[in-house]
mmCIF file of C-alpha atoms and ligand atoms in Angstrom:
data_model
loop_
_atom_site.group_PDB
_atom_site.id
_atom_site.type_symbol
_atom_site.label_atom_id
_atom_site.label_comp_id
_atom_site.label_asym_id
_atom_site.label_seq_id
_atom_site.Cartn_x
_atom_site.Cartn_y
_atom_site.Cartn_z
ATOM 1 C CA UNK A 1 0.000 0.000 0.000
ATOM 2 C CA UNK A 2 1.110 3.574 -0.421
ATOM 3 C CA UNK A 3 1.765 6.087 1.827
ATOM 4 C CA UNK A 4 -1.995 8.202 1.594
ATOM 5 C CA UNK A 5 -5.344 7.722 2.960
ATOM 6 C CA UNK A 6 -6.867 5.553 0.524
ATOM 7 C CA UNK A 7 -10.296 7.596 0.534
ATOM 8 C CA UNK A 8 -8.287 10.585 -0.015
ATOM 9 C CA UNK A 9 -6.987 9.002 -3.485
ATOM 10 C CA UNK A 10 -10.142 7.764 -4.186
ATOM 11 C CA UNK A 11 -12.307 11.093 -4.198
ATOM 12 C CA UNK A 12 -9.242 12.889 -6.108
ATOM 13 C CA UNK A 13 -8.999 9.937 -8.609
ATOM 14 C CA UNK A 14 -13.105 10.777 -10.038
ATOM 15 C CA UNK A 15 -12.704 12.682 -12.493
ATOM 16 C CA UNK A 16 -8.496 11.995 -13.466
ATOM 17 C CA UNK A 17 -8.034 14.357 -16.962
ATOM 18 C CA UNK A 18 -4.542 13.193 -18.388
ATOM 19 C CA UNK A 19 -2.804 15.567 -21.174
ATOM 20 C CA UNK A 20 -0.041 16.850 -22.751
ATOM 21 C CA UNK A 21 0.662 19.488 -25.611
ATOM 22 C CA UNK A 22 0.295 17.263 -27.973
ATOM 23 C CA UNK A 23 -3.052 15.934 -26.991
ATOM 24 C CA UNK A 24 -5.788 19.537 -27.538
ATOM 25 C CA UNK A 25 -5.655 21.488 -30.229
ATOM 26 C CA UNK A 26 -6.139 24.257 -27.982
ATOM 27 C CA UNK A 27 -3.229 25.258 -25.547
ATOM 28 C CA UNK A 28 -2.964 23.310 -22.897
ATOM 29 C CA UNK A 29 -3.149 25.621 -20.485
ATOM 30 C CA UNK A 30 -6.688 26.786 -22.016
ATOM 31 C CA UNK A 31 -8.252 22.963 -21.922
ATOM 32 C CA UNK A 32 -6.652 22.332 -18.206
ATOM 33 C CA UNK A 33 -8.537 25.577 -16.828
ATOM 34 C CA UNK A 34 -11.887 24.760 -18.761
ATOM 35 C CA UNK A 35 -11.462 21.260 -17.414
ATOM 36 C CA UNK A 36 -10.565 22.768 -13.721
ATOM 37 C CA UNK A 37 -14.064 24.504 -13.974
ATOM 38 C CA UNK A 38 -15.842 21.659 -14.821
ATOM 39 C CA UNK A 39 -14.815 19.703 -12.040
ATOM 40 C CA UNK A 40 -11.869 17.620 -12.861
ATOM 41 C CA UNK A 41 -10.701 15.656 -9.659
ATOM 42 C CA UNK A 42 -6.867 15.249 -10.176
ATOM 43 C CA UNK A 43 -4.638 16.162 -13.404
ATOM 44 C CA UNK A 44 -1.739 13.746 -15.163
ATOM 45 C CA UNK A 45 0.931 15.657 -16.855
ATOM 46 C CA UNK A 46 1.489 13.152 -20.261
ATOM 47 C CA UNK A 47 3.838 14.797 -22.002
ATOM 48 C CA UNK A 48 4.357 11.953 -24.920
ATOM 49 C CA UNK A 49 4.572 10.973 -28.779
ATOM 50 C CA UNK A 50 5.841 12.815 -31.906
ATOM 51 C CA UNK A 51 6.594 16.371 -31.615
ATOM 52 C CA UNK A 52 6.808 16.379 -27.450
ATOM 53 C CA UNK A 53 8.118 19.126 -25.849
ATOM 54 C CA UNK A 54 11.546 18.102 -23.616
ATOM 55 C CA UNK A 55 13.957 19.943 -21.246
ATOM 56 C CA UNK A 56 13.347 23.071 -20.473
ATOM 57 C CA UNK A 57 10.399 24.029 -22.536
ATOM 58 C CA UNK A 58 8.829 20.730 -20.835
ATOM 59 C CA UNK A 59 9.994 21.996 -17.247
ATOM 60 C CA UNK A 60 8.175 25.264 -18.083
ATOM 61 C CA UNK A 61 4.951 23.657 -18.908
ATOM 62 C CA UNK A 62 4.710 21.445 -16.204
ATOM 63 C CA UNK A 63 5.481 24.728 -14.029
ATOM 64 C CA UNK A 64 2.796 26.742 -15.640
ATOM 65 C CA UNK A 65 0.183 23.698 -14.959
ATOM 66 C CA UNK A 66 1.032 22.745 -11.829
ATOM 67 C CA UNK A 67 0.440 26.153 -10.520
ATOM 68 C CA UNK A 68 -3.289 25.997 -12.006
ATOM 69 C CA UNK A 69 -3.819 22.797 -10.253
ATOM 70 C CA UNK A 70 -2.293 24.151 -6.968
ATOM 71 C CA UNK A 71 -4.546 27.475 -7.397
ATOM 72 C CA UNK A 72 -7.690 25.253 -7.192
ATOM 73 C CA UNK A 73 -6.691 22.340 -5.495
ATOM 74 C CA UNK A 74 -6.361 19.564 -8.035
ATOM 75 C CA UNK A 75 -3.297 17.446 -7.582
ATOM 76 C CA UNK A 76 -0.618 17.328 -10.022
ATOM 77 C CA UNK A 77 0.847 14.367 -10.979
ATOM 78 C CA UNK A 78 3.326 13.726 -13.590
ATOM 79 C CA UNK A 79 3.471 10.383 -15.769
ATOM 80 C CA UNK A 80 6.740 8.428 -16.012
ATOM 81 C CA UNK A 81 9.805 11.675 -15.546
ATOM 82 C CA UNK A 82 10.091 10.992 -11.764
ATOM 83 C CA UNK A 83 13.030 13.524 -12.179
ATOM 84 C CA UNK A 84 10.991 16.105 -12.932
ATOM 85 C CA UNK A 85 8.410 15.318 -10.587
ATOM 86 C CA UNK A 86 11.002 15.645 -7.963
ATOM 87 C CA UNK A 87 12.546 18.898 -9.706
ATOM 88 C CA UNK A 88 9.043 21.181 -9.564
ATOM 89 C CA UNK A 89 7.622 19.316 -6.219
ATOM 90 C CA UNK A 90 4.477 17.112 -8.032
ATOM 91 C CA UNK A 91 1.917 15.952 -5.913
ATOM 92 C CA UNK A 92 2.484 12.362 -7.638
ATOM 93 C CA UNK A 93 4.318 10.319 -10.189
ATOM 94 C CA UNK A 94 2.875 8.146 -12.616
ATOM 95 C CA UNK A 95 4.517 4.864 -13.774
ATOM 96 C CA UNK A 96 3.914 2.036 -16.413
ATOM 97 C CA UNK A 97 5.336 -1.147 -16.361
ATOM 98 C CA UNK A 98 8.079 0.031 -18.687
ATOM 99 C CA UNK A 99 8.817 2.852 -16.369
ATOM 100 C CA UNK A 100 11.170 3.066 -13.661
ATOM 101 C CA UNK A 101 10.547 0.564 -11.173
ATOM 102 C CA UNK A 102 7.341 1.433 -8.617
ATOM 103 C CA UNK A 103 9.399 0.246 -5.864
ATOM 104 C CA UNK A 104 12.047 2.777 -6.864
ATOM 105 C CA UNK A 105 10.268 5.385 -7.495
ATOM 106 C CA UNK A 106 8.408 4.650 -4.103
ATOM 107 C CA UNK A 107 11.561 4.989 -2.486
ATOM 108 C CA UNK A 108 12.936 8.086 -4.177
ATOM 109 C CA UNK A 109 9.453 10.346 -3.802
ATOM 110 C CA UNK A 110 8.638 9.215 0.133
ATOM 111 C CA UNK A 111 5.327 8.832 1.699
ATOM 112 C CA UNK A 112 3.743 11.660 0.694
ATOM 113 C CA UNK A 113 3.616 11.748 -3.084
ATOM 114 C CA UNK A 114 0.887 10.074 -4.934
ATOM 115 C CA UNK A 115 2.250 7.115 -6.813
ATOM 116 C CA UNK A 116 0.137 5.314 -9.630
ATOM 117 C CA UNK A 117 0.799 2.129 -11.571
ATOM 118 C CA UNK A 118 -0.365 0.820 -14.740
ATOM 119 C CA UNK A 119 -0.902 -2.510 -14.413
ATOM 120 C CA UNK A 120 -2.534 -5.276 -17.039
ATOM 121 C CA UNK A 121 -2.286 -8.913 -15.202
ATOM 122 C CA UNK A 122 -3.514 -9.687 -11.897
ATOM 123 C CA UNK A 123 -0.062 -10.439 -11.182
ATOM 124 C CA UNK A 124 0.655 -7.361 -11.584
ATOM 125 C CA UNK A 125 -1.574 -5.568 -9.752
ATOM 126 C CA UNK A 126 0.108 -7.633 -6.515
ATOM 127 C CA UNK A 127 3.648 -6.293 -7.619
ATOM 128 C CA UNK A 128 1.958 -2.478 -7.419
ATOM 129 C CA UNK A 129 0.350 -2.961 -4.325
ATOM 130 C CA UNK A 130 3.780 -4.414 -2.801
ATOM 131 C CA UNK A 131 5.719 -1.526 -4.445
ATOM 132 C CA UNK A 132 3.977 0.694 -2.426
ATOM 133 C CA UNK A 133 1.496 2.168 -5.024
ATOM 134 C CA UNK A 134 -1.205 4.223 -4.117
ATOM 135 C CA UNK A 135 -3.590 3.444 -6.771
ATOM 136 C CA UNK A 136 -3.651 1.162 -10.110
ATOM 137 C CA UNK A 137 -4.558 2.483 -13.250
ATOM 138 C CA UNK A 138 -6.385 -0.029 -14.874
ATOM 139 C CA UNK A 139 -7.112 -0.551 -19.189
ATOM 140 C CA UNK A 140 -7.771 -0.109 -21.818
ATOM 141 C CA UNK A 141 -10.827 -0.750 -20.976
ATOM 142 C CA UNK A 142 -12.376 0.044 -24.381
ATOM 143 C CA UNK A 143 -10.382 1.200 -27.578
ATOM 144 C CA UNK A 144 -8.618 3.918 -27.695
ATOM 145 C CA UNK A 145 -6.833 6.081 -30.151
ATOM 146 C CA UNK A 146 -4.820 7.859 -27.852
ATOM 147 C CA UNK A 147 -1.861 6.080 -27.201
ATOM 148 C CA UNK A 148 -0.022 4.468 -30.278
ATOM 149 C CA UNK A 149 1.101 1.190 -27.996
ATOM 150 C CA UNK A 150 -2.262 0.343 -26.248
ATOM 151 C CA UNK A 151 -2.704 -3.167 -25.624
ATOM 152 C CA UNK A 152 -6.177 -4.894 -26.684
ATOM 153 C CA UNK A 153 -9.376 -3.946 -24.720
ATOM 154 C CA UNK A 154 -10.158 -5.547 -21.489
ATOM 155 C CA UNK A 155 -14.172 -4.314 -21.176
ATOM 156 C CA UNK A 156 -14.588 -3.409 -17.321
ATOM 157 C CA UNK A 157 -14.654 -6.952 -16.522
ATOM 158 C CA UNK A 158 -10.865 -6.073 -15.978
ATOM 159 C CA UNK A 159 -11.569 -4.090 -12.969
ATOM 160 C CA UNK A 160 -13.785 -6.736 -12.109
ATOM 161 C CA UNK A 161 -11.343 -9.336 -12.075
ATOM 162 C CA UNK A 162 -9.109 -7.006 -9.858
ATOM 163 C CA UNK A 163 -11.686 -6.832 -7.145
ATOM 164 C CA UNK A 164 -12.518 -10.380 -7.119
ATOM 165 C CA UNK A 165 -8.851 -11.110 -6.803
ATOM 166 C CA UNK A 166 -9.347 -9.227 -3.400
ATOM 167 C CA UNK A 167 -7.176 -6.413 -4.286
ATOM 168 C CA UNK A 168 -8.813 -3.148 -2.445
ATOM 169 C CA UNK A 169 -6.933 -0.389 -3.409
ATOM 170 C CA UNK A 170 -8.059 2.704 -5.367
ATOM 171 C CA UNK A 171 -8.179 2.070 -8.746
ATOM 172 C CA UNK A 172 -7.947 4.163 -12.036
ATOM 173 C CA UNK A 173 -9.826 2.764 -15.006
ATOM 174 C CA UNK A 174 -8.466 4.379 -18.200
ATOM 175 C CA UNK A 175 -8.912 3.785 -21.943
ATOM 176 C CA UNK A 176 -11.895 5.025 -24.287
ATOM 177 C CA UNK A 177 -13.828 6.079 -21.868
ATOM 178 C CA UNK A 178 -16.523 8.852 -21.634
ATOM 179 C CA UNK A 179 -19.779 9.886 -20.321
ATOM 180 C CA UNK A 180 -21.792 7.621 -22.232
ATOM 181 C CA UNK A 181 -19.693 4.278 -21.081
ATOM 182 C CA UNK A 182 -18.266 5.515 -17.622
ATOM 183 C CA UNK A 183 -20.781 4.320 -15.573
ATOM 184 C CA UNK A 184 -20.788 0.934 -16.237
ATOM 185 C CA UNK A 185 -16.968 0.997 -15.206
ATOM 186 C CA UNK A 186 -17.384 3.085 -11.960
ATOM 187 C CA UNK A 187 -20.271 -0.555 -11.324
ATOM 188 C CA UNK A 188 -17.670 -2.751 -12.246
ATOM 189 C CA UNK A 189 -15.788 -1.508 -9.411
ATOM 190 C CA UNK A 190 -13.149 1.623 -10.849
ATOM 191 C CA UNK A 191 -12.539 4.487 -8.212
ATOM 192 C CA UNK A 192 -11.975 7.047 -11.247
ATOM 193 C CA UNK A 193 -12.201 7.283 -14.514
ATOM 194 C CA UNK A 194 -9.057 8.355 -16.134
ATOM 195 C CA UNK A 195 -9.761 10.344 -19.568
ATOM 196 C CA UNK A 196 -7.380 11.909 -22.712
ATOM 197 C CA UNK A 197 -9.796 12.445 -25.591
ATOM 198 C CA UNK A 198 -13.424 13.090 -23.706
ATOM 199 C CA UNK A 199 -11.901 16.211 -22.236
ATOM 200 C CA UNK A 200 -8.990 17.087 -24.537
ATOM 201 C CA UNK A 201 -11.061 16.486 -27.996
ATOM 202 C CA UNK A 202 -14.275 17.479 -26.917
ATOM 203 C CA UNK A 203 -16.258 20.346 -28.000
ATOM 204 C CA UNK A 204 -16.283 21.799 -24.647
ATOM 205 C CA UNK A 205 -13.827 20.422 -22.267
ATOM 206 C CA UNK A 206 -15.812 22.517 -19.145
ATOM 207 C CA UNK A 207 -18.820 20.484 -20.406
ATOM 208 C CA UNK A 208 -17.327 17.244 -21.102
ATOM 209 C CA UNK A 209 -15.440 17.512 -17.557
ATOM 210 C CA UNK A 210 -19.113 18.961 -15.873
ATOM 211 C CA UNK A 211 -20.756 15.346 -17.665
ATOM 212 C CA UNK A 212 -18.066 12.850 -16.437
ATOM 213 C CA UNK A 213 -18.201 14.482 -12.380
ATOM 214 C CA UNK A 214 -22.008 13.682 -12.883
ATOM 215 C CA UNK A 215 -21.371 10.244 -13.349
ATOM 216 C CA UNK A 216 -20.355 9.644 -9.491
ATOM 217 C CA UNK A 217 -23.528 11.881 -8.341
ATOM 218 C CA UNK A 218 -26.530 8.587 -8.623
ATOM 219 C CA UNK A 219 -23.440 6.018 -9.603
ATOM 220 C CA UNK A 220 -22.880 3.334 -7.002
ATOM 221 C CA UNK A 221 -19.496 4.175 -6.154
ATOM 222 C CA UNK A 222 -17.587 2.261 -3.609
HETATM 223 N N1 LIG B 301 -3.144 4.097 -21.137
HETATM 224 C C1 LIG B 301 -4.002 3.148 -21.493
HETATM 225 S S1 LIG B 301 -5.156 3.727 -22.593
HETATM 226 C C2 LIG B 301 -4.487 5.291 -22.571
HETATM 227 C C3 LIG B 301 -3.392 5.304 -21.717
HETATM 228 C C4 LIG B 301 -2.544 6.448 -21.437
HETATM 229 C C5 LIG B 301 -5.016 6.416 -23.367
HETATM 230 C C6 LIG B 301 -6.357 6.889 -22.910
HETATM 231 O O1 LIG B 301 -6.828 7.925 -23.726
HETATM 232 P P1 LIG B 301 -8.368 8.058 -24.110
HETATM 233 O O2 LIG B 301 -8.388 9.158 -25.151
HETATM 234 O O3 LIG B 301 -9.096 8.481 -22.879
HETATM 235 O O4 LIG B 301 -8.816 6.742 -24.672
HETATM 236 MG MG1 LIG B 302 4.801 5.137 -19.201
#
């Protein structure tokens, strides 16, 4: 288990936008404060894929967004750079399996930063919890054209199968979802829904962000 209250993570885990520049069309900046508004829950830093910013003018970002998280209260966590999450004082560090080790990382940030972990077998999940993770991020649960890698679809049986495994921690589901299909994964058993494209690609990201925190209001939530 990690270091946090567990029903801390889970309230800030909700509504979990993830981004990077190369994710909106809009600045960044611009989506992360409409999202802010709408009620996002906790904010990934994802700065990935062709074109990604690095160094300094990555440093900068991350600055620039972490203080709009920190002026409303949303925890900022960024994925895989656990030097740079150290560097600008992140709430939390993300990590995939391909990462730098969770037990590692665990070590390096202390008790009090939020760590996640991606994790895809059940075996897996075990390794996470061990490592000292505070919460699992769990998918794809549907298909999803935001990350070029993405292993197949699991449906939300996945988080199913990591409850009935008897593994209690807060848990992330990520991967296609939305408003139309994130209740059925908050019933399977997901603490959050983790989201790229229903906040960064939609219309309105206040809206989309407004639509997805309504989700937990008549959803039976853990
Ligand atoms: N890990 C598994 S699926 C995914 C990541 C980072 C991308 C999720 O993006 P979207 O647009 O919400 O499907
Ligand atoms: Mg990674």
């Amino acid at each position: 288990m990690g270091g946090l209250d567990p029903a801390f993570v889970r309230e800030k885990l909700k509504v979990y936008l993830i981004a990077g520049s190369k994710d909106t069309s809009s600045p960044l900046p611009v989506v992360l404060n409409e999202a802010i508004a709408g009620g996002i829950t906790l904010f990934q830093f994802r700065e990935k894929g062709p074109g990604a910013m690095e160094g300094q003018m990555k440093e900068a970002l991350a600055m620039q967004l972490l203080k709009q998280c920190r002026n409303s209260g949303v925890p900022f966590i960024v994925n895989d750079d656990v030097d740079l999450a150290l560097q600008i004082d992140a709430d939390g560090i993300h990590v995939g399996q391909d990462d730098e080790d969770a037990a590692e990382v665990r070590k390096k940030a202390g008790k009090n930063k939020i760590l996640g972990v991606s994790v895809h077998t059940v075996e897996e999940a075990y390794t996470a919890v061990e490592a000292g993770a505070d919460y699992l991020g769990a998918g794809p649960i549907y298909k999803t054209g935001s990350k070029d890698d993405a292993k197949k679809e699991s449906g939300p049986e996945w988080i199913t199968e990591i409850r009935r495994n008897g593994i209690d921690i807060p848990v992330a589901a990520i991967g296609g979802i939305n408003a139309g299909n994130g209740k059925e994964v908050i019933e399977a058993g997901a603490d959050g829904l983790s989201v790229i494209s229903a906040i960064t690609m939609a219309p309105s990201p206040y809206q989309a962000a407004v639509e997805l925190t309504s989700l937990f209001k008549d959803s039976k939530s853990r």
